Structures are given as structure tokens and as C-alpha cells.
Short mmCIF file of C-alpha atoms (C1' of nucleotides) in Angstrom, two decimals:
data_model
loop_
_atom_site.label_atom_id
_atom_site.label_comp_id
_atom_site.label_asym_id
_atom_site.label_seq_id
_atom_site.Cartn_x
_atom_site.Cartn_y
_atom_site.Cartn_z
CA MET A 1 50.70 -35.41 63.47
CA ALA A 2 52.58 -32.66 61.73
CA ARG A 3 53.19 -30.92 65.04
CA LEU A 4 55.42 -33.62 66.48
CA PRO A 5 58.60 -32.20 64.91
CA GLU A 6 57.83 -28.86 66.48
CA TYR A 7 57.45 -30.48 69.88
CA LEU A 8 60.68 -32.33 69.32
CA ARG A 9 62.57 -29.14 68.61
CA ALA A 10 61.15 -27.49 71.71
CA LEU A 11 62.07 -30.55 73.77
CA HIS A 12 65.64 -30.46 72.56
CA ASN A 13 65.84 -26.83 73.58
CA LEU A 14 64.51 -27.70 77.02
CA ALA A 15 66.94 -30.59 77.39
CA GLU A 16 69.85 -28.32 76.57
CA THR A 17 68.78 -25.84 79.19
CA GLY A 18 68.79 -28.56 81.80
CA HIS A 19 65.11 -29.33 82.21
CA GLU A 20 64.37 -32.89 83.28
CA THR A 21 60.62 -32.64 83.12
CA VAL A 22 58.17 -30.26 81.53
CA SER A 23 54.46 -29.65 81.96
CA SER A 24 52.11 -29.69 79.04
CA GLU A 25 51.62 -25.99 79.57
CA GLY A 26 55.33 -25.27 79.41
CA LEU A 27 55.93 -27.38 76.35
CA ALA A 28 52.87 -25.97 74.65
CA ASN A 29 54.19 -22.45 75.13
CA ALA A 30 57.58 -23.42 73.79
CA ALA A 31 56.00 -24.98 70.73
CA GLY A 32 53.42 -22.27 70.23
CA VAL A 33 50.28 -24.36 70.62
CA ASN A 34 47.43 -24.90 73.02
CA SER A 35 48.18 -27.10 76.02
CA ALA A 36 45.09 -29.22 75.56
CA LYS A 37 46.02 -29.84 71.97
CA LEU A 38 49.50 -30.85 72.99
CA ARG A 39 48.23 -33.29 75.60
CA LYS A 40 45.87 -34.81 73.08
CA ASP A 41 48.68 -35.18 70.56
CA LEU A 42 50.99 -36.82 73.06
CA SER A 43 48.28 -39.14 74.31
CA GLN A 44 48.21 -40.57 70.81
CA LEU A 45 51.73 -41.82 71.33
CA GLY A 46 50.71 -43.66 74.46
CA SER A 47 50.82 -42.25 77.94
CA TYR A 48 54.19 -40.85 78.83
CA GLY A 49 53.31 -38.14 81.32
CA THR A 50 53.07 -38.36 85.07
CA ARG A 51 50.07 -36.65 86.58
CA GLY A 52 51.09 -33.96 88.98
CA VAL A 53 54.58 -33.79 87.53
CA GLY A 54 54.63 -33.52 83.78
CA TYR A 55 56.54 -35.23 81.03
CA ASP A 56 60.05 -36.62 81.21
CA VAL A 57 61.94 -34.64 78.61
CA GLY A 58 64.42 -37.34 77.69
CA LEU A 59 61.84 -40.07 77.47
CA LEU A 60 59.56 -37.93 75.38
CA ILE A 61 62.36 -37.08 72.98
CA ASP A 62 63.13 -40.76 72.49
CA GLN A 63 59.51 -41.57 71.97
CA ILE A 64 58.87 -38.83 69.42
CA GLU A 65 62.07 -39.62 67.57
CA TYR A 66 61.02 -43.24 67.40
CA VAL A 67 57.61 -42.38 66.05
CA LEU A 68 59.10 -40.02 63.49
CA GLY A 69 61.48 -42.74 62.41
CA LEU A 70 64.55 -40.72 63.37
CA THR A 71 66.25 -43.56 65.21
CA GLN A 72 68.03 -44.23 61.99
CA ARG A 73 69.81 -41.45 60.19
CA ARG A 74 68.00 -41.23 56.90
CA ALA A 75 69.84 -40.67 53.66
CA VAL A 76 68.52 -37.92 51.42
CA ALA A 77 69.25 -37.24 47.79
CA LEU A 78 69.19 -33.61 46.75
CA VAL A 79 68.47 -32.95 43.09
CA GLY A 80 69.14 -29.55 41.63
CA VAL A 81 72.15 -27.63 42.81
CA GLY A 82 71.12 -24.17 41.77
CA ASN A 83 70.64 -21.24 44.03
CA LEU A 84 68.32 -22.97 46.45
CA GLY A 85 69.95 -26.37 46.17
CA HIS A 86 73.24 -24.82 47.11
CA ALA A 87 71.77 -23.41 50.29
CA LEU A 88 70.05 -26.66 51.15
CA ALA A 89 73.27 -28.58 50.65
CA GLY A 90 74.99 -26.30 53.09
CA TYR A 91 72.13 -26.11 55.56
CA ASP A 92 73.32 -27.76 58.75
CA GLY A 93 69.80 -28.03 60.12
CA PHE A 94 69.40 -31.24 58.18
CA ALA A 95 72.43 -32.95 59.62
CA SER A 96 71.66 -31.82 63.15
CA ARG A 97 68.18 -33.24 63.04
CA GLY A 98 68.62 -36.74 61.84
CA PHE A 99 69.24 -36.48 58.14
CA ARG A 100 72.25 -37.06 55.98
CA ILE A 101 72.52 -35.61 52.54
CA ALA A 102 73.93 -38.61 50.76
CA ALA A 103 74.11 -37.26 47.25
CA LEU A 104 73.97 -34.05 45.26
CA LEU A 105 72.70 -34.45 41.74
CA ASP A 106 72.16 -32.14 38.83
CA ALA A 107 71.42 -32.45 35.15
CA ASP A 108 73.79 -29.64 34.19
CA GLN A 109 77.22 -30.98 33.28
CA GLU A 110 78.64 -27.58 34.21
CA ARG A 111 77.81 -28.24 37.82
CA VAL A 112 78.90 -31.85 37.96
CA GLY A 113 82.13 -32.17 39.87
CA GLU A 114 81.61 -29.11 41.99
CA GLU A 115 82.20 -29.72 45.66
CA ILE A 116 79.75 -28.35 48.21
CA ASN A 117 80.15 -28.93 51.89
CA GLY A 118 82.36 -31.96 51.31
CA LEU A 119 80.09 -33.55 48.74
CA VAL A 120 80.71 -33.71 45.03
CA VAL A 121 77.87 -32.99 42.63
CA GLN A 122 77.11 -35.95 40.40
CA HIS A 123 75.11 -36.19 37.22
CA ILE A 124 71.46 -37.13 37.57
CA ASP A 125 72.10 -40.22 35.47
CA GLU A 126 74.10 -41.58 38.40
CA LEU A 127 70.93 -41.65 40.47
CA PRO A 128 70.22 -45.39 40.12
CA ARG A 129 73.72 -46.30 41.30
CA VAL A 130 73.71 -43.79 44.15
CA ALA A 131 70.26 -44.80 45.31
CA ALA A 132 71.30 -48.43 45.48
CA GLU A 133 74.51 -47.69 47.32
CA GLU A 134 73.04 -45.35 49.89
CA SER A 135 69.54 -46.87 50.17
CA ILE A 136 67.89 -43.53 49.67
CA ALA A 137 64.22 -43.26 50.52
CA ILE A 138 63.80 -39.50 50.53
CA GLY A 139 64.45 -37.13 47.67
CA VAL A 140 64.54 -33.35 47.64
CA ILE A 141 63.74 -31.53 44.42
CA ALA A 142 65.27 -28.08 44.08
CA THR A 143 65.17 -27.82 40.32
CA PRO A 144 63.24 -25.38 38.13
CA ALA A 145 59.58 -26.23 37.76
CA ALA A 146 60.06 -27.45 34.20
CA ALA A 147 62.37 -30.25 35.33
CA ALA A 148 60.62 -31.22 38.54
CA GLN A 149 58.17 -33.78 37.19
CA ARG A 150 60.92 -35.57 35.27
CA VAL A 151 63.12 -35.70 38.33
CA ALA A 152 60.22 -36.93 40.43
CA ASP A 153 59.66 -39.77 37.98
CA GLN A 154 63.33 -40.68 38.14
CA LEU A 155 63.30 -40.65 41.92
CA VAL A 156 60.23 -42.83 42.06
CA ALA A 157 61.81 -45.20 39.56
CA VAL A 158 64.76 -45.85 41.85
CA GLY A 159 62.55 -46.53 44.85
CA VAL A 160 62.20 -43.17 46.53
CA THR A 161 58.89 -43.05 48.39
CA SER A 162 59.01 -39.57 49.90
CA ILE A 163 59.70 -36.34 48.05
CA LEU A 164 60.17 -32.82 49.30
CA ASN A 165 59.43 -30.51 46.40
CA PHE A 166 60.65 -26.92 46.29
CA ALA A 167 59.70 -26.43 42.66
CA PRO A 168 56.57 -24.38 42.11
CA CYS A 169 54.48 -27.05 40.44
CA VAL A 170 52.24 -29.96 41.23
CA LEU A 171 53.83 -33.39 40.96
CA SER A 172 52.07 -36.53 39.86
CA VAL A 173 53.32 -39.59 41.66
CA PRO A 174 52.03 -43.12 42.03
CA GLU A 175 50.07 -44.13 45.07
CA GLY A 176 52.22 -44.80 48.07
CA VAL A 177 54.63 -41.99 47.36
CA ASP A 178 54.36 -38.97 49.65
CA VAL A 179 54.99 -35.50 48.38
CA ARG A 180 55.38 -32.40 50.48
CA LYS A 181 55.65 -29.07 48.80
CA VAL A 182 57.37 -25.93 49.94
CA ASP A 183 56.88 -22.88 47.80
CA LEU A 184 58.69 -19.86 49.13
CA ALA A 185 56.82 -17.39 46.95
CA ILE A 186 53.47 -18.75 48.09
CA GLU A 187 54.37 -18.06 51.68
CA LEU A 188 55.06 -14.46 50.80
CA GLN A 189 51.84 -14.19 48.84
CA ILE A 190 49.88 -15.39 51.84
CA LEU A 191 51.52 -12.69 53.91
CA SER A 192 50.72 -10.20 51.19
CA PHE A 193 47.11 -11.22 51.43
CA HIS A 194 47.13 -10.50 55.15
CA GLU A 195 48.78 -7.16 54.49
CA HIS A 196 46.13 -6.28 51.99
CA ARG A 197 43.41 -7.35 54.38
CA LYS A 198 44.84 -5.31 57.22
CA ALA A 199 45.26 -2.25 55.00
CA SER A 200 41.71 -2.53 53.76
CA LEU A 201 40.26 -2.90 57.22
CA THR A 202 42.03 0.12 58.64
CA ALA A 203 41.40 2.32 55.62
CA LEU A 204 37.74 1.53 55.13
CA PRO A 205 36.26 -0.07 58.22
CA ALA A 206 32.76 -0.49 56.79
CA ALA A 207 32.81 -0.64 53.03
CA GLY A 208 30.25 -2.00 50.66
CA GLY A 209 30.50 -1.84 46.91
CA SER A 210 30.35 -4.07 43.89
CA ALA A 211 32.01 -7.44 43.68
CA LEU A 212 34.93 -6.10 41.71
CA THR A 213 35.76 -3.51 44.32
CA ALA A 214 34.81 -5.69 47.25
CA LEU A 215 37.43 -5.91 49.91
CA PRO A 216 38.96 -9.23 50.80
CA GLY A 217 38.17 -8.71 54.46
CA GLY A 218 35.28 -11.10 54.28
CA LEU A 219 37.45 -14.05 53.40
CA ALA A 220 38.01 -16.64 56.04
CA VAL A 221 41.46 -16.32 57.52
CA THR A 222 43.11 -19.16 59.35
CA GLU A 223 46.18 -17.46 60.64
CA SER A 224 49.20 -19.62 61.23
CA GLN A 225 50.62 -18.08 64.32
CA GLU A 226 49.25 -14.72 65.28
CA ALA A 227 49.65 -12.90 68.53
CA ILE A 228 51.49 -15.38 70.70
CA GLY A 229 51.65 -12.74 73.41
CA THR A 230 54.81 -11.78 75.11
CA MET B 1 42.40 -18.75 51.62
CA ALA B 2 45.87 -20.19 51.55
CA ARG B 3 45.16 -21.98 48.29
CA LEU B 4 44.70 -18.85 46.22
CA PRO B 5 48.43 -18.50 45.44
CA GLU B 6 48.45 -22.05 44.15
CA TYR B 7 45.52 -21.29 41.88
CA LEU B 8 47.28 -18.17 40.72
CA ARG B 9 50.40 -20.08 39.76
CA ALA B 10 48.35 -22.64 37.85
CA LEU B 11 46.47 -19.86 36.09
CA HIS B 12 49.67 -18.20 34.99
CA ASN B 13 50.81 -21.49 33.55
CA LEU B 14 47.56 -21.82 31.66
CA ALA B 15 47.76 -18.28 30.38
CA GLU B 16 51.24 -18.90 29.04
CA THR B 17 50.10 -22.00 27.19
CA GLY B 18 47.43 -19.99 25.45
CA HIS B 19 44.31 -20.98 27.36
CA GLU B 20 41.62 -18.31 27.40
CA THR B 21 39.22 -20.11 29.69
CA VAL B 22 39.47 -23.04 32.05
CA SER B 23 36.93 -25.25 33.75
CA SER B 24 36.96 -25.75 37.48
CA GLU B 25 37.92 -29.35 36.86
CA GLY B 26 40.89 -28.36 34.74
CA LEU B 27 42.14 -25.74 37.12
CA ALA B 28 41.60 -28.04 40.07
CA ASN B 29 43.80 -30.67 38.44
CA ALA B 30 46.48 -28.13 37.68
CA ALA B 31 46.45 -26.93 41.28
CA GLY B 32 46.14 -30.38 42.81
CA VAL B 33 42.82 -29.93 44.59
CA ASN B 34 39.25 -31.06 44.41
CA SER B 35 37.10 -29.26 41.84
CA ALA B 36 34.27 -28.62 44.26
CA LYS B 37 36.68 -27.10 46.72
CA LEU B 38 38.07 -24.87 44.03
CA ARG B 39 34.63 -23.66 42.98
CA LYS B 40 33.76 -22.89 46.57
CA ASP B 41 36.97 -20.99 47.02
CA LEU B 42 36.43 -18.96 43.87
CA SER B 43 32.83 -18.26 44.75
CA GLN B 44 34.13 -16.47 47.83
CA LEU B 45 35.75 -13.93 45.55
CA GLY B 46 32.46 -13.23 43.84
CA SER B 47 31.17 -15.01 40.78
CA TYR B 48 33.58 -14.91 37.91
CA GLY B 49 32.78 -18.09 36.05
CA THR B 50 30.37 -18.62 33.20
CA ARG B 51 28.20 -21.71 33.45
CA GLY B 52 28.72 -24.03 30.59
CA VAL B 53 32.05 -22.43 29.73
CA GLY B 54 34.32 -22.05 32.73
CA TYR B 55 36.44 -19.24 34.07
CA ASP B 56 38.15 -16.52 32.09
CA VAL B 57 41.81 -17.06 32.83
CA GLY B 58 42.88 -13.44 32.53
CA LEU B 59 40.02 -12.11 34.56
CA LEU B 60 40.57 -14.66 37.29
CA ILE B 61 44.26 -13.82 37.47
CA ASP B 62 43.45 -10.15 37.92
CA GLN B 63 40.88 -10.92 40.55
CA ILE B 64 43.12 -13.21 42.60
CA GLU B 65 46.05 -10.83 42.35
CA TYR B 66 43.83 -8.07 43.61
CA VAL B 67 42.62 -10.10 46.56
CA LEU B 68 46.16 -11.14 47.40
CA GLY B 69 47.24 -7.54 47.31
CA LEU B 70 49.70 -8.15 44.47
CA THR B 71 48.56 -5.18 42.43
CA GLN B 72 51.37 -3.31 44.09
CA ARG B 73 54.84 -4.75 44.10
CA ARG B 74 55.59 -5.23 47.78
CA ALA B 75 58.96 -4.44 49.23
CA VAL B 76 60.54 -7.11 51.38
CA ALA B 77 63.44 -6.85 53.79
CA LEU B 78 65.59 -9.95 54.13
CA VAL B 79 67.50 -10.29 57.37
CA GLY B 80 70.26 -12.83 57.66
CA VAL B 81 72.52 -13.36 54.68
CA GLY B 82 73.93 -16.73 55.60
CA ASN B 83 73.56 -19.88 53.62
CA LEU B 84 69.82 -19.72 53.29
CA GLY B 85 69.61 -15.95 53.08
CA HIS B 86 72.02 -16.02 50.19
CA ALA B 87 69.79 -18.38 48.28
CA LEU B 88 66.68 -16.39 49.06
CA ALA B 89 68.36 -13.20 47.90
CA GLY B 90 69.13 -14.86 44.60
CA TYR B 91 65.80 -16.63 44.24
CA ASP B 92 64.07 -15.13 41.24
CA GLY B 93 60.73 -16.63 42.23
CA PHE B 94 60.17 -13.67 44.49
CA ALA B 95 60.68 -11.04 41.84
CA SER B 96 58.63 -12.92 39.28
CA ARG B 97 55.66 -13.19 41.59
CA GLY B 98 55.12 -9.69 42.79
CA PHE B 99 57.79 -9.08 45.37
CA ARG B 100 60.86 -6.93 45.43
CA ILE B 101 63.67 -7.58 47.84
CA ALA B 102 64.35 -4.04 48.89
CA ALA B 103 67.11 -4.63 51.41
CA LEU B 104 69.57 -7.25 52.61
CA LEU B 105 70.53 -6.91 56.25
CA ASP B 106 72.87 -8.78 58.54
CA ALA B 107 74.33 -8.25 61.98
CA ASP B 108 77.74 -9.57 60.94
CA GLN B 109 80.06 -6.74 59.89
CA GLU B 110 81.97 -9.28 57.82
CA ARG B 111 79.02 -9.63 55.51
CA VAL B 112 78.12 -5.95 55.30
CA GLY B 113 79.11 -4.54 51.94
CA GLU B 114 78.86 -7.80 50.10
CA GLU B 115 76.89 -7.55 46.90
CA ILE B 116 74.30 -10.20 46.07
CA ASN B 117 72.22 -10.07 42.96
CA GLY B 118 72.77 -6.34 42.61
CA LEU B 119 71.97 -5.53 46.21
CA VAL B 120 74.49 -4.55 48.86
CA VAL B 121 74.23 -6.09 52.32
CA GLN B 122 73.69 -3.45 54.98
CA HIS B 123 74.04 -3.63 58.73
CA ILE B 124 70.93 -4.43 60.70
CA ASP B 125 71.20 -1.10 62.46
CA GLU B 126 70.30 0.51 59.16
CA LEU B 127 66.90 -1.12 59.35
CA PRO B 128 64.97 1.96 60.58
CA ARG B 129 66.29 4.10 57.75
CA VAL B 130 65.76 1.43 55.11
CA ALA B 131 62.25 0.66 56.32
CA ALA B 132 61.29 4.31 56.10
CA GLU B 133 62.78 4.77 52.66
CA GLU B 134 61.30 1.67 51.12
CA SER B 135 58.07 1.46 53.12
CA ILE B 136 58.66 -2.14 53.98
CA ALA B 137 55.76 -4.12 55.39
CA ILE B 138 57.12 -7.64 55.06
CA GLY B 139 60.26 -9.04 56.65
CA VAL B 140 61.99 -12.34 56.04
CA ILE B 141 64.08 -13.81 58.83
CA ALA B 142 66.83 -16.16 57.71
CA THR B 143 69.05 -15.88 60.75
CA PRO B 144 70.06 -18.55 63.26
CA ALA B 145 67.38 -19.33 65.80
CA ALA B 146 69.20 -17.50 68.56
CA ALA B 147 68.94 -14.19 66.74
CA ALA B 148 65.46 -14.58 65.32
CA GLN B 149 63.43 -13.17 68.19
CA ARG B 150 65.64 -10.11 68.42
CA VAL B 151 65.34 -9.49 64.70
CA ALA B 152 61.59 -9.97 64.87
CA ASP B 153 61.38 -7.32 67.58
CA GLN B 154 63.42 -4.95 65.47
CA LEU B 155 61.23 -5.56 62.45
CA VAL B 156 58.08 -4.96 64.44
CA ALA B 157 59.58 -1.81 65.87
CA VAL B 158 59.99 -0.29 62.42
CA GLY B 159 56.46 -1.10 61.40
CA VAL B 160 56.70 -4.48 59.74
CA THR B 161 53.40 -6.31 60.13
CA SER B 162 54.14 -9.57 58.34
CA ILE B 163 57.09 -11.86 58.96
CA LEU B 164 58.24 -14.96 57.16
CA ASN B 165 60.41 -16.89 59.58
CA PHE B 166 62.88 -19.52 58.43
CA ALA B 167 64.54 -19.85 61.82
CA PRO B 168 63.58 -22.96 63.77
CA CYS B 169 61.96 -21.24 66.72
CA VAL B 170 58.68 -19.76 67.83
CA LEU B 171 58.41 -16.00 67.61
CA SER B 172 56.47 -13.81 69.98
CA VAL B 173 54.96 -10.83 68.26
CA PRO B 174 52.30 -8.32 69.23
CA GLU B 175 48.76 -8.73 68.06
CA GLY B 176 48.22 -7.63 64.50
CA VAL B 177 51.53 -8.96 63.27
CA ASP B 178 51.35 -12.09 61.15
CA VAL B 179 54.03 -14.71 61.27
CA ARG B 180 54.45 -17.60 58.91
CA LYS B 181 57.06 -20.18 59.63
CA VAL B 182 58.96 -22.39 57.23
CA ASP B 183 61.20 -25.00 58.80
CA LEU B 184 62.99 -27.08 56.22
CA ALA B 185 64.02 -29.76 58.68
CA ILE B 186 60.47 -30.19 59.91
CA GLU B 187 59.32 -30.93 56.40
CA LEU B 188 61.86 -33.70 56.16
CA GLN B 189 60.88 -35.06 59.55
CA ILE B 190 57.28 -35.29 58.46
CA LEU B 191 58.40 -37.28 55.43
CA SER B 192 60.49 -39.45 57.70
CA PHE B 193 57.40 -40.15 59.74
CA HIS B 194 55.62 -41.33 56.64
CA GLU B 195 58.60 -43.46 55.70
CA HIS B 196 58.57 -45.07 59.11
CA ARG B 197 54.86 -45.65 58.91
CA LYS B 198 55.10 -47.25 55.49
CA ALA B 199 58.01 -49.45 56.57
CA SER B 200 56.14 -50.59 59.65
CA LEU B 201 53.01 -51.42 57.75
CA THR B 202 54.75 -53.51 55.13
CA ALA B 203 57.02 -55.30 57.57
CA LEU B 204 54.46 -56.12 60.23
CA PRO B 205 50.98 -55.78 58.85
CA ALA B 206 49.24 -56.71 62.12
CA ALA B 207 51.42 -55.97 65.09
CA GLY B 208 50.50 -55.47 68.71
CA GLY B 209 52.99 -54.94 71.46
CA SER B 210 53.61 -52.59 74.34
CA ALA B 211 53.37 -48.86 74.04
CA LEU B 212 57.12 -48.45 73.72
CA THR B 213 57.29 -50.76 70.76
CA ALA B 214 53.94 -49.74 69.34
CA LEU B 215 54.03 -48.82 65.72
CA PRO B 216 53.09 -45.35 64.61
CA GLY B 217 50.64 -46.67 62.08
CA GLY B 218 47.73 -45.79 64.31
CA LEU B 219 48.43 -42.11 64.17
CA ALA B 220 46.14 -39.98 62.14
CA VAL B 221 47.81 -38.99 58.92
CA THR B 222 46.60 -36.06 56.90
CA GLU B 223 48.71 -36.42 53.81
CA SER B 224 49.55 -33.26 51.96
CA GLN B 225 49.41 -34.48 48.42
CA GLU B 226 49.40 -38.19 47.92
CA ALA B 227 48.61 -40.07 44.76
CA ILE B 228 47.51 -37.40 42.37
CA GLY B 229 47.15 -40.02 39.70
CA THR B 230 49.14 -39.98 36.52
"C1'" DA C 1 13.61 -20.60 18.55
"C1'" DG C 2 14.17 -24.60 21.11
"C1'" DG C 3 16.52 -28.30 23.13
"C1'" DC C 4 20.71 -30.44 24.76
"C1'" DG C 5 25.08 -30.86 26.90
"C1'" DC C 6 28.23 -28.79 29.78
"C1'" DT C 7 29.70 -26.09 33.79
"C1'" DT C 8 29.05 -23.19 37.72
"C1'" DG C 9 27.34 -22.20 42.27
"C1'" DT C 10 25.51 -23.91 46.53
"C1'" DG C 11 22.76 -26.58 50.13
"C1'" DA C 12 23.38 -30.34 53.15
"C1'" DA C 13 25.78 -33.99 55.29
"C1'" DG C 14 29.78 -35.78 57.08
"C1'" DA C 15 34.57 -35.76 58.75
"C1'" DC C 16 37.88 -33.48 61.15
"C1'" DG C 17 40.34 -30.56 64.30
"C1'" DT C 18 40.00 -27.59 68.42
"C1'" DG C 19 39.30 -26.11 73.06
"C1'" DC C 20 36.95 -26.33 77.43
"C1'" DA C 21 36.28 -28.33 81.63
"C1'" DC C 22 36.63 -31.87 84.79
"C1'" DA C 23 37.67 -36.51 86.76
"C1'" DA C 24 41.58 -39.45 87.80
"C1'" DA C 25 46.12 -39.92 89.35
"C1'" DT C 26 50.50 -38.72 91.40
"C1'" DC C 27 53.77 -36.39 94.49
"C1'" DG C 28 55.17 -33.89 98.59
"C1'" DC C 29 54.53 -32.53 103.15
"C1'" DG C 30 53.00 -32.46 107.70
"C1'" DC D 1 49.26 -42.17 106.69
"C1'" DG D 2 46.25 -38.75 104.80
"C1'" DC D 3 45.40 -34.44 102.56
"C1'" DG D 4 46.00 -30.88 99.26
"C1'" DA D 5 48.24 -29.01 95.27
"C1'" DT D 6 49.26 -30.00 90.73
"C1'" DT D 7 49.01 -32.01 86.28
"C1'" DT D 8 47.61 -35.47 82.96
"C1'" DG D 9 44.16 -37.66 80.10
"C1'" DT D 10 39.70 -37.33 77.96
"C1'" DG D 11 34.50 -36.80 77.12
"C1'" DC D 12 31.82 -33.42 74.95
"C1'" DA D 13 30.43 -29.66 72.30
"C1'" DC D 14 31.46 -26.40 68.84
"C1'" DG D 15 33.08 -24.45 64.67
"C1'" DT D 16 35.47 -25.27 60.34
"C1'" DC D 17 36.67 -27.57 56.29
"C1'" DT D 18 35.55 -31.01 52.83
"C1'" DT D 19 32.84 -33.55 49.70
"C1'" DC D 20 28.80 -35.01 47.33
"C1'" DA D 21 25.04 -34.12 44.65
"C1'" DC D 22 22.03 -31.36 42.14
"C1'" DA D 23 19.51 -27.27 40.55
"C1'" DA D 24 20.30 -23.12 37.80
"C1'" DG D 25 22.33 -20.99 33.94
"C1'" DC D 26 24.82 -20.50 29.59
"C1'" DG D 27 26.18 -21.45 24.84
"C1'" DC D 28 25.89 -24.10 20.73
"C1'" DC D 29 23.75 -26.67 17.23
"C1'" DT D 30 19.94 -27.81 14.58
#
DNA sequence: AGGCGCTTGTGAAGACGTGCACAAATCGCG
DNA sequence: CGCGATTTGTGCACGTCTTCACAAGCGCCT
């Protein structure tokens, strides 16, 4: 499940604040989900809760980390050291949560040789050598959209089977390769949609009209995390 | 729907390459979704396709931009000008897709006054004034997790009703405020899970064992975008 | 003008995720 | 040792999303 990492983060918080055990209700609140959903998710991992008590925080952390494959520190190659790539290279959230940026790569010779956070940017042509040396299985694409597909092909060619794509485009990859996409502008556009919806609803509570002037209020909205209470 | 921005991006690509019309199949490929799903999504906006021909690219762009509320250029306040905030401030994908970063804010006096991409970083205490001047409805939080909730409260207090949160924590906001969360490390962890699953399956195609050593292959996996063909 | 091929729009069926509500199980205390 | 409070694990029902399949509609060509 895609919620496991969120649980893991909440569990680490709890562990740091000295909690030995946690109830499904407590963990669900910390992770921002329903308690029944959380219990159902955790039951998929096998039973690790004690009825009447709750879950052992440490044990649950180990278990989730095992399932997520975080027992080994995975090496990641980051391609594209532009604006966003720079930030990603310096983002300590990766290192603190089980990942090691093993290589920074870029196609621009201007950027090759630059040192970021203790790592030197190498040319993308070095990818085959680097991938072999570091046994890289995960690649991050932070290039412009025009270069993303080419980079993806190169990553796949050297054995990368998981790609995190920040470029605003759809990647074609062979079967067996996983792609996750993060598009920062899309996130904002989704918020903009909600803004527009809210504005329409308050301005014209009961509006009809032609299709062209129809308000978007009728669209189904699956909000991500609304009104978590206080 | 959350897929509309993706369609919009694909449509802009098509428009730039000179396409006047596009079939649902073509647009679905460009956006990486099923054609039936795309047609159903577009039918929610009202009928804008011509049977036997397809959709008018320009018309569809206008329609989607209207529904997403992109007819006005929305002002965004970015709080937290650290590593990630820096990159976001310089990310031109925002400007090119209907958003204007109207203010950069940070609580660190060291960073106040710094100029990024033509904008000067202001202190977070300036938020009420800035929000009033720029009529800001969307806030982006790129602070450490410890500061995120406090910033969210401040944003809500000045009338922000949509928040994009990059901090790895759950935010509590009043009803009516939308929060979207992007956690870069979580994306990697999800990929790691897939890596682990793939490794387990290839190494031990039919494994049993106790719960502790059980393989995660049994977990339901809803892949985001796997095997889009060539 | 008529037919043919192509594409949209949609009804229906199925898969999936979600949440409730309750039985089973465990601990602590008298 | 037994009882009650508490919490997990899960069967069931519901709503949503997805996909297939096909009728309806449109343009083009003859």
C-alpha cells in the first residue's frame, strides 16, 4: 500500500517522543487516516498488534521497513542538476529515510564537475559505469520534459527498474519498470480547481446555465486531506 | 478530476505541434490513461467532441482551463526558502502554467532580503500585509516539518484556502481549507517497495515462511504507471 | 443523396477501496 | 482466578472508479 510510508513516518515520530506502543486510533490520527483503514492495512503485513494494548512501535517500524525494502540503503541516481535537481541533491530527507544519492548526472558539460553536497556532477555518458559500480536500481529524473524520455531509456538500459519522474511528461518504459510521476504544477492546478469550485459555490449557490457557463461544482471531488479537525 | 491537469498538459503539447483536433485515443495515449476513462472525464465537462472527428484542441484547452480556474493567474505565496523552497521559487513550470509566485517568505532573518528570481524574500510576519495586497488564496509550505503546522495556521489566518505542503507531516486545518501533500521521500519509498517486491519474486518465486520472513509480494499493488508500451 | 467508416458518449458489469460494527483476544485489577 | 475495560482483526455493505462494449452521430466519398 502507498500509505505504509506515511505510517512509517508517523511511527518514527512516535518513537522519538518515547512511545513504546500505539493504538490504531493514535497512529491513524498521526498519519491522517481512518483507524479501521489503518488496521486493515497493517493486518496485510501479518498480525503485529496486541488486542487490548496496541502495536509495538519498534516492531512495527522494523516490519514496515522490511516490507518497503528499506533494510538495505538503496542507491539512487539523480539525473538533471538544474533548479529542481539541485534542491533534490541537497534534500536531506532522502538520506534520513533510507536512500543514498549515489550519483549526480547531467548532459550539460557546463555542470559537469560541479560539487553539490559532497558529490561531483558527472556526465550522463558515465551512467553505465556508475550504475555498475553502485548497483543502482532507482533513478530520479529532474530534467526538462524534452530530455526525460531519452534519460529514461538510458536508465532502463543500465538496469534501473524504478524511476521517479519530475519532468512534466509521460514516459514509455518496458514492462517491469515502475514509474512514479511528481508534477509540481499539477498539484497547484488541482488546488486551483478547488479554489474555483469554492468561489463558484459561494458566489452562486444555485446556478443553472448553458454548458459553457456551467460551474464546475458538479464535478466529483475526491479531496486528499480536507478538514482533519483540530 | 485530478486528471484534468494531465490532459491539459498533453493538449498544450498537441497544440504546439500543430494539431487542430485529437481523438480520445490519441489524447489518452499522450496523457497515459485509458481512452474510455478520458471520454468519461471529458463528458463531465459537457460535450465538446465531434463524433467521427474528435476533440477540438483549442476549445478543449479553454474549457479545461476554465474548469480548473486558470482563466485568472493565481497568486501563490511560498513559505520556506530553504533548499526546496529555493528550487520552487526558481521553477518556471509554475509561471508557465497559470501561477504567479507573489511572495517569498521565511522565518529566518538571515534569509530575509535575499533575492531569488527577481523576488525578495520577506519575513513571515509580513504575511498579513502581503496576503492583502496580492489577494493570495494558495500557499506553498516548504519549511521543515516542525514549522509546517505553525505556518499553515498563519496562512489560514490570512485567508488562504488551499495549501500545498511539502513538509513531511500531517496538517490540521479547518473545514473548507484544502491541503495537498507532496512528500519526495515517500515517493522513493514506494518505489523501494516495488523494488523489494520484484527482487523477492524473481529470487524466490514460490516462498512460504513465517510472518516475519513473509515476502511482500502478497500485498495489493496499484501501480501508478507501469508498462505504457513503446 | 446515400452509404460507409470513424469517433464520441454512455449503460452496465465488475473490481476496488472504504468505513461501520462487532466478535475475539489480551491485560490489569481486585 | 475471574471480570471488565480496551483494542485488534474482520465480515459485510456501500459507494466509487474503471473498463468493456455498443448505439448514436458526424463527415467524407462516391
